[in-house]
Coordinates of N, CA and C in Angstrom, one line a residue:
M1 N 0.4 -1.6 0.2 CA -0.2 0.3 0.3 C 1.0 1.4 0.2
S2 N 0.6 2.2 -0.5 CA 0.9 3.5 -0.5 C 0.7 4.4 0.2
S3 N 1.9 5.3 0.5 CA 1.1 6.6 1.8 C 0.7 7.7 0.9
E4 N 0.6 7.4 0.0 CA -0.1 8.5 -0.6 C -1.4 8.9 -0.5
T5 N -2.5 9.6 -0.1 CA -3.4 9.8 -0.6 C -3.9 9.5 -1.5
R6 N -5.6 8.9 -1.5 CA -6.1 8.7 -3.1 C -6.7 9.8 -2.8
I7 N -7.4 10.3 -4.1 CA -8.6 11.2 -4.5 C -9.0 11.1 -5.7
N8 N -10.3 11.3 -5.8 CA -11.7 11.5 -6.6 C -11.2 10.0 -7.7
D9 N -10.7 9.9 -9.3 CA -10.9 8.4 -9.5 C -10.0 7.5 -9.0
R10 N -8.6 7.4 -8.0 CA -8.1 7.3 -7.7 C -8.3 6.0 -6.6
I11 N -9.8 6.2 -6.0 CA -10.1 5.4 -4.8 C -11.4 4.4 -5.3
R12 N -10.8 3.3 -5.3 CA -11.0 2.1 -6.1 C -12.0 0.8 -4.9
V13 N -13.2 1.4 -4.6 CA -14.2 0.6 -3.4 C -15.3 0.9 -4.0
P14 N -16.5 0.1 -3.7 CA -17.8 0.1 -4.8 C -18.7 1.1 -3.6
E15 N -18.4 1.3 -2.2 CA -19.1 2.7 -1.6 C -18.2 3.4 -0.6
V16 N -18.8 3.9 -0.1 CA -17.8 5.3 0.7 C -18.9 5.6 2.0
R17 N -18.0 6.3 3.0 CA -18.6 7.0 4.2 C -18.3 8.0 4.1
L18 N -19.4 8.8 3.1 CA -19.0 10.4 2.4 C -19.3 11.6 3.8
V19 N -18.7 12.1 4.1 CA -18.3 13.6 5.0 C -18.3 15.2 4.2
G20 N -19.5 15.6 4.3 CA -19.6 16.5 3.6 C -18.2 17.8 3.6
P21 N -18.7 19.0 3.0 CA -17.3 20.1 2.9 C -17.0 20.7 4.1
A22 N -18.7 20.7 5.0 CA -18.6 21.2 6.0 C -18.5 20.7 7.2
G23 N -18.2 19.4 7.2 CA -17.4 18.6 8.2 C -19.4 17.3 8.2
E24 N -19.8 17.6 8.4 CA -21.7 17.1 8.3 C -21.5 15.4 7.7
Q25 N -22.3 14.3 8.5 CA -22.5 13.3 7.9 C -22.8 13.3 6.6
V26 N -22.9 12.5 5.7 CA -23.9 12.1 4.6 C -24.0 10.5 4.6
G27 N -23.1 9.9 4.9 CA -23.7 8.4 5.0 C -23.0 7.3 4.1
I28 N -23.1 6.3 4.2 CA -22.6 6.0 3.3 C -23.3 5.5 1.8
V29 N -22.8 6.1 0.2 CA -22.9 6.3 -1.0 C -22.5 5.4 -1.4
R30 N -22.4 5.5 -2.5 CA -21.9 4.7 -3.9 C -20.6 5.5 -4.3
I31 N -19.5 5.1 -5.3 CA -18.4 5.7 -5.4 C -19.0 6.6 -6.4
E32 N -19.7 6.0 -7.1 CA -20.5 7.4 -8.6 C -20.8 8.4 -8.1
D33 N -22.0 8.0 -7.3 CA -22.9 8.8 -6.3 C -21.7 10.2 -5.8
A34 N -20.6 9.7 -5.0 CA -20.0 10.9 -4.6 C -18.7 11.2 -5.2
L35 N -18.6 10.8 -6.0 CA -17.8 11.2 -7.2 C -18.6 12.5 -8.3
R36 N -20.1 12.1 -8.1 CA -20.7 13.2 -9.3 C -21.1 14.6 -8.4
L37 N -21.4 14.4 -6.6 CA -21.7 15.5 -6.0 C -20.4 15.8 -5.5
A38 N -18.7 15.4 -5.7 CA -17.9 16.3 -5.8 C -17.8 17.6 -6.3
E39 N -17.9 16.8 -7.9 CA -17.6 17.7 -8.7 C -19.0 18.2 -9.1
E40 N -20.1 18.7 -8.7 CA -21.1 19.2 -8.9 C -20.7 20.4 -7.7
A41 N -20.1 20.4 -6.6 CA -19.9 21.0 -5.3 C -18.3 22.0 -5.8
D42 N -17.9 21.6 -7.3 CA -16.3 22.2 -7.8 C -15.1 21.6 -6.7
L43 N -15.3 20.6 -5.8 CA -14.5 19.8 -4.5 C -13.6 18.9 -5.5
D44 N -12.9 17.6 -4.7 CA -12.1 16.6 -4.6 C -12.9 15.8 -3.4
L45 N -12.9 14.7 -3.8 CA -13.3 13.1 -3.1 C -12.0 13.1 -2.5
V46 N -12.1 13.2 -0.9 CA -10.5 12.7 -0.8 C -10.7 10.9 0.1
E47 N -9.7 10.5 0.0 CA -9.7 9.2 1.1 C -9.1 9.9 2.4
V48 N -10.0 10.1 3.7 CA -9.2 10.4 4.5 C -8.9 9.3 5.9
A49 N -9.5 8.2 5.4 CA -9.0 6.9 6.3 C -9.4 6.1 6.0
P50 N -8.4 5.1 4.5 CA -8.5 4.3 4.0 C -8.7 2.5 4.9
Q51 N -8.3 3.1 6.0 CA -8.3 1.9 6.9 C -10.0 0.9 7.5
A52 N -10.7 2.5 7.4 CA -12.1 1.9 7.6 C -12.8 1.1 7.0
R53 N -14.2 0.4 7.4 CA -15.1 -0.8 6.1 C -16.4 0.2 6.6
P54 N -16.6 0.6 5.4 CA -16.2 1.1 4.0 C -15.3 2.6 4.4
P55 N -14.5 3.0 3.3 CA -13.3 3.9 4.0 C -14.0 4.8 3.7
V56 N -13.7 6.4 4.5 CA -14.2 7.4 4.8 C -13.8 8.1 3.8
C57 N -14.1 8.9 2.9 CA -14.4 9.9 2.6 C -14.7 11.2 2.6
K58 N -14.0 12.4 1.9 CA -14.6 13.9 2.3 C -14.5 14.8 1.1
L59 N -15.8 15.7 1.1 CA -15.7 16.3 0.0 C -14.5 17.7 0.4
M60 N -13.6 18.2 -0.2 CA -12.9 19.6 0.3 C -11.9 19.6 -1.5
D61 N -11.3 21.1 -1.0 CA -9.9 21.6 -2.1 C -8.8 20.6 -1.6
Y62 N -8.2 19.6 -2.5 CA -7.5 18.8 -2.1 C -6.1 19.9 -1.9
G63 N -6.1 21.0 -3.2 CA -4.7 21.8 -3.2 C -4.7 22.5 -1.8
K64 N -6.1 23.2 -1.4 CA -5.9 23.8 -0.2 C -5.7 22.6 1.2
F65 N -6.2 21.8 1.2 CA -5.5 20.7 2.3 C -4.1 20.2 2.1
K66 N -3.5 20.2 1.5 CA -1.9 20.4 1.1 C -1.9 21.4 1.2
Y67 N -1.8 22.4 1.2 CA -0.9 23.7 1.3 C -1.2 24.1 3.2
E68 N -2.4 23.7 3.6 CA -2.4 24.1 5.0 C -1.6 22.9 6.0
S69 N -1.7 21.7 5.4 CA -0.6 20.0 6.0 C 0.4 20.9 5.9
A70 N 0.7 21.4 4.8 CA 2.8 21.9 4.5 C 2.8 22.8 5.8
Q71 N 1.8 24.1 5.8 CA 2.5 24.9 6.5 C 2.3 24.7 8.2
K72 N 1.2 23.8 8.4 CA 1.1 23.6 10.2 C 2.8 22.3 10.0
A73 N 2.8 21.5 8.9 CA 3.9 20.6 9.4 C 5.6 21.5 9.1
R74 N 6.0 22.8 8.9 CA 6.2 23.8 8.3 C 6.9 24.2 10.5
E75 N 5.4 25.1 10.7 CA 5.2 25.5 12.4 C 5.8 24.2 13.2
S76 N 5.2 23.0 12.7 CA 6.0 22.5 14.2 C 7.1 22.2 14.1
R77 N 7.8 22.4 12.3 CA 9.4 22.1 12.7 C 10.2 23.4 13.7
R78 N 9.6 24.4 13.3 CA 9.8 25.9 13.5 C 10.0 25.7 15.3
N79 N 9.0 25.3 16.1 CA 8.8 25.2 17.2 C 9.8 23.9 17.8
Q80 N 10.6 23.0 17.5 CA 11.2 22.2 17.5 C 12.6 22.9 18.1
Q81 N 12.4 22.5 19.6 CA 14.2 23.0 19.7 C 15.6 21.7 19.2
M82 N 16.4 22.4 18.8 CA 17.4 21.7 18.3 C 18.4 21.3 19.7
T83 N 18.8 19.9 19.5 CA 19.4 19.6 20.9 C 21.0 19.5 20.1
V84 N 22.1 20.9 20.9 CA 23.3 20.7 20.4 C 24.2 19.6 21.7
I85 N 25.0 19.5 20.9 CA 26.1 18.6 22.0 C 27.4 19.2 21.6
K86 N 28.1 19.9 22.7 CA 29.3 20.7 22.3 C 30.2 19.6 23.2
E87 N 31.4 19.5 22.7 CA 32.2 18.6 23.7 C 33.9 19.1 24.0
Q88 N 34.3 18.7 25.8 CA 35.3 19.5 25.4 C 36.4 18.1 26.0
K89 N 37.7 18.3 26.1 CA 38.2 16.8 25.7 C 39.4 17.4 26.7
L90 N 39.2 16.6 27.7 CA 40.6 16.7 28.6 C 41.7 15.5 28.7
R91 N 42.7 16.1 29.6 CA 44.1 14.9 29.8 C 43.7 14.6 31.3
P92 N 44.1 13.3 31.9 CA 44.4 13.1 32.8 C 45.2 14.1 33.9
K93 N 46.3 14.1 33.5 CA 47.7 15.5 33.9 C 47.1 16.4 33.4
I94 N 45.8 16.9 33.8 CA 45.7 18.5 33.2 C 46.1 19.4 34.5
D95 N 46.6 20.4 34.3 CA 47.1 21.3 35.1 C 46.1 22.2 35.8
S96 N 45.6 22.4 37.0 CA 45.1 23.0 37.7 C 44.5 24.7 37.0
H97 N 45.5 25.7 36.1 CA 44.9 26.8 35.7 C 44.3 25.9 34.4
D98 N 44.8 24.6 33.5 CA 43.8 24.2 32.2 C 42.5 23.9 32.8
Y99 N 42.9 23.2 33.7 CA 41.3 22.3 34.4 C 40.2 23.6 34.3
D100 N 40.8 24.9 35.0 CA 40.0 26.3 35.5 C 39.0 26.5 34.0
T101 N 39.8 26.8 32.7 CA 40.0 27.1 31.7 C 38.6 26.8 30.9
K102 N 39.1 25.3 30.8 CA 37.8 23.8 30.4 C 36.9 24.2 31.1
K103 N 36.8 24.2 32.5 CA 35.8 24.2 33.0 C 34.6 25.4 33.1
G104 N 35.0 26.0 32.6 CA 34.8 27.7 32.3 C 34.0 27.6 30.9
H105 N 34.7 26.6 30.1 CA 33.8 26.3 29.0 C 33.0 26.0 28.9
I106 N 32.7 24.4 30.3 CA 31.7 23.8 29.8 C 30.7 24.7 30.5
V107 N 30.7 25.4 31.6 CA 30.1 26.2 32.0 C 28.9 27.1 31.5
R108 N 30.0 27.3 30.5 CA 29.0 28.5 29.3 C 28.4 27.7 28.5
F109 N 28.7 26.2 27.9 CA 27.5 25.6 27.2 C 27.3 25.4 27.8
L110 N 26.6 25.0 29.3 CA 25.4 25.0 30.1 C 24.5 25.7 30.3
N111 N 25.2 26.9 30.4 CA 24.5 28.3 30.9 C 23.2 28.7 29.2
Q112 N 23.9 28.1 28.2 CA 23.4 28.3 27.1 C 22.6 27.2 26.7
G113 N 22.3 26.4 27.2 CA 21.3 24.7 27.0 C 21.8 24.0 26.5
H114 N 22.9 24.4 26.2 CA 23.7 23.3 25.5 C 23.9 21.9 26.1
K115 N 23.6 20.5 25.9 CA 24.5 19.2 26.2 C 25.9 19.6 25.8
V116 N 27.3 19.0 27.1 CA 28.2 18.9 26.8 C 28.6 17.5 27.1
K117 N 29.8 17.0 26.3 CA 30.5 15.9 26.6 C 31.4 16.0 26.5
V118 N 31.9 15.5 27.3 CA 33.3 15.7 28.5 C 33.9 14.4 27.6
T119 N 35.5 14.5 27.7 CA 36.1 13.5 27.0 C 37.1 13.2 27.9
I120 N 38.0 12.8 28.0 CA 39.1 12.6 29.0 C 39.7 11.5 27.8
M121 N 41.3 11.8 27.3 CA 42.3 10.9 26.7 C 43.1 10.4 26.8
F122 N 43.1 9.2 27.2 CA 44.5 8.6 27.7 C 45.4 8.5 26.6
R123 N 46.8 8.6 27.1 CA 47.6 8.0 25.9 C 48.7 7.3 27.2
G124 N 49.3 6.0 26.3 CA 50.9 5.6 26.4 C 50.2 4.9 28.2
R125 N 51.2 4.9 29.3 CA 50.8 4.3 30.7 C 50.1 4.7 31.1
E126 N 48.6 5.6 30.8 CA 47.9 6.5 31.2 C 46.7 5.8 31.3
Q127 N 46.6 5.1 30.0 CA 45.5 3.7 30.3 C 45.5 2.7 31.3
S128 N 46.4 2.6 32.0 CA 46.8 1.7 33.0 C 46.0 2.6 34.5
R129 N 45.4 3.4 34.3 CA 45.2 4.2 35.5 C 44.3 5.1 35.0
P130 N 43.0 4.6 35.1 CA 41.4 4.8 34.2 C 40.6 5.7 35.3
E131 N 41.7 5.5 37.1 CA 41.3 6.0 37.6 C 41.0 7.1 38.4
L132 N 42.1 7.9 37.9 CA 42.7 9.3 37.8 C 41.6 10.4 36.4
G133 N 41.6 9.6 35.6 CA 40.9 10.0 34.8 C 38.8 10.4 35.5
Y134 N 38.3 9.1 36.1 CA 37.3 9.0 36.4 C 37.0 10.1 37.7
R135 N 38.1 10.4 38.4 CA 38.1 11.3 39.8 C 37.9 12.8 39.0
L136 N 38.8 12.7 37.7 CA 38.7 13.9 37.4 C 37.2 14.5 37.3
L137 N 36.4 13.7 36.4 CA 35.1 13.7 35.6 C 34.5 13.6 36.9
Q138 N 34.5 13.1 38.3 CA 34.2 13.0 38.8 C 33.9 14.5 39.6
R139 N 35.0 15.3 39.9 CA 35.6 16.4 40.0 C 34.9 17.6 39.3
L140 N 34.6 17.6 38.2 CA 34.3 18.3 37.5 C 32.7 18.5 38.0
A141 N 31.8 17.3 37.5 CA 30.8 17.1 38.2 C 30.2 17.8 39.1
E142 N 30.8 17.4 40.4 CA 30.6 18.2 41.6 C 30.8 19.9 41.1
D143 N 31.6 20.1 40.0 CA 31.8 21.8 40.5 C 30.7 22.3 39.8
V144 N 30.4 21.5 38.5 CA 28.3 22.2 37.9 C 28.1 21.5 38.1
A145 N 27.9 21.2 39.2 CA 26.1 20.9 40.0 C 25.5 21.6 39.7
D146 N 25.7 22.7 39.8 CA 24.6 23.8 40.2 C 23.8 24.6 38.7
L147 N 24.8 23.8 37.5 CA 24.1 24.5 36.2 C 23.9 23.2 35.3
G148 N 24.0 22.1 35.8 CA 24.0 21.0 35.0 C 24.0 19.9 35.8
V149 N 23.9 18.0 35.7 CA 23.4 16.7 36.0 C 24.1 16.4 34.9
V150 N 24.6 15.0 35.3 CA 25.4 14.1 34.6 C 24.3 13.4 34.5
E151 N 24.2 13.1 32.7 CA 23.2 12.6 32.2 C 24.1 11.2 31.6
S152 N 24.9 10.9 31.6 CA 25.8 9.9 31.6 C 26.8 9.4 32.5
S153 N 26.9 8.9 33.2 CA 28.0 8.6 34.0 C 29.2 8.1 33.1
P154 N 30.3 8.3 33.6 CA 31.8 8.1 32.8 C 32.0 6.8 33.1
K155 N 32.0 6.5 31.0 CA 32.4 5.6 30.3 C 33.7 4.9 30.2
Q156 N 34.6 4.2 30.2 CA 35.9 4.0 29.3 C 35.0 3.4 27.9
D157 N 35.4 4.5 27.3 CA 35.5 3.7 25.6 C 37.0 3.5 25.2
G158 N 37.7 2.4 24.8 CA 39.2 2.5 24.7 C 40.0 3.3 24.9
R159 N 40.4 4.1 24.8 CA 41.2 5.4 25.1 C 40.9 6.6 25.4
N160 N 39.9 6.4 25.4 CA 38.9 8.1 26.3 C 37.9 7.6 27.3
M161 N 37.9 8.4 28.0 CA 36.6 8.2 29.1 C 35.6 9.4 28.5
I162 N 34.3 8.9 28.9 CA 33.1 10.0 28.4 C 32.4 10.2 28.8
M163 N 32.2 11.5 29.2 CA 30.8 11.8 30.0 C 30.1 12.8 30.1
F164 N 28.4 12.4 29.6 CA 27.5 13.8 29.0 C 27.3 14.9 30.2
L165 N 27.2 15.7 29.8 CA 26.7 16.7 31.3 C 25.0 17.6 30.2
A166 N 24.6 17.4 31.3 CA 23.0 18.4 30.8 C 22.6 19.7 31.0
P167 N 22.2 20.3 31.0 CA 21.4 21.8 31.7 C 20.4 20.9 32.3
H168 N 19.9 21.7 33.7 CA 18.8 21.5 34.5 C 17.4 21.9 33.6
K169 N 16.7 20.9 33.9 CA 15.6 20.9 32.7 C 14.9 23.2 33.5
N170 N 14.7 23.1 34.3 CA 13.9 25.3 35.0 C 15.0 25.7 34.3
V171 N 15.9 25.6 33.7 CA 17.0 27.0 33.8 C 17.0 27.1 32.2
K172 N 16.2 28.2 32.0 CA 16.1 28.9 30.5 C 17.4 29.5 29.7
P173 N 17.9 28.9 28.8 CA 19.1 29.3 28.4 C 19.1 30.3 27.8
R174 N 20.7 31.1 28.2 CA 21.1 32.4 28.6 C 21.8 32.4 27.0
T175 N 21.3 33.9 26.4 CA 21.9 34.0 25.0 C 23.2 35.1 25.3
A176 N 23.6 35.1 24.1 CA 25.2 35.8 24.2 C 24.4 37.7 24.4
T177 N 23.7 37.7 24.2 CA 23.3 39.2 24.1 C 22.7 39.4 25.7
K178 N 22.1 38.8 26.3 CA 21.4 38.9 27.6 C 22.9 38.5 28.5
D179 N 24.0 38.2 28.2 CA 25.4 37.5 29.3 C 25.6 39.1 28.6
A180 N 25.9 40.0 27.5 CA 26.8 41.1 27.4 C 26.1 41.9 28.4
E181 N 24.5 42.2 28.1 CA 23.7 43.3 29.1 C 24.3 43.0 30.8
T182 N 24.3 42.0 30.9 CA 24.5 41.8 32.4 C 25.9 42.3 33.0
E183 N 26.6 42.0 31.8 CA 28.3 42.8 31.9 C 28.4 44.0 32.0
Q184 N 27.6 44.4 31.2 CA 27.5 45.9 30.8 C 26.8 46.3 32.2
D185 N 25.5 46.1 32.5 CA 24.9 46.5 34.2 C 26.2 46.5 35.1
V186 N 26.9 45.3 35.5 CA 27.8 45.1 36.1 C 28.5 46.1 36.3
A187 N 29.3 46.4 35.2 CA 30.7 47.4 35.0 C 29.8 48.8 35.2
A188 N 28.8 49.5 34.8 CA 28.1 50.2 35.0 C 27.8 51.0 37.0
E189 N 27.8 50.0 37.0 CA 27.7 50.4 38.7 C 29.0 49.9 39.7

């Protein structure tokens, strides 16, 4: 069966349950009568429920129907929120200043409402000490606990250890313009 909606002469059943252009129930009629009514009203006979017995057909302007359904689909896509995953890479032997810088990036990403993938890369002998990476990720999770939650706990993946952080649900994402305005307010005081 095709997913394409059947209209007018493409409907190949002996009788249909007909719905009028204003939504009123006409009843079960022969397909020839339904097509004649559609032609008299200068409308299309559109099969809206092909799985019903007999199939339900409606008298409507099919071009207008397709246009309105495309508009609804576009509007629903516009209202969807895209989830962006930012990545931050660390090493197990990271210095405190470098750690603070990377943590600042993660804080900025979480404030903007993005998810963050934190990756710790192990090289050489570091691979025999995964607990160092685990402790570093736990420390990072505690440091940003007020901004986000650990969505996926640390997992070893070959030479890397990965953890996902997500912003809290009740926190509204801050945009760059709001951040700049708050910095200007602080500078003015």
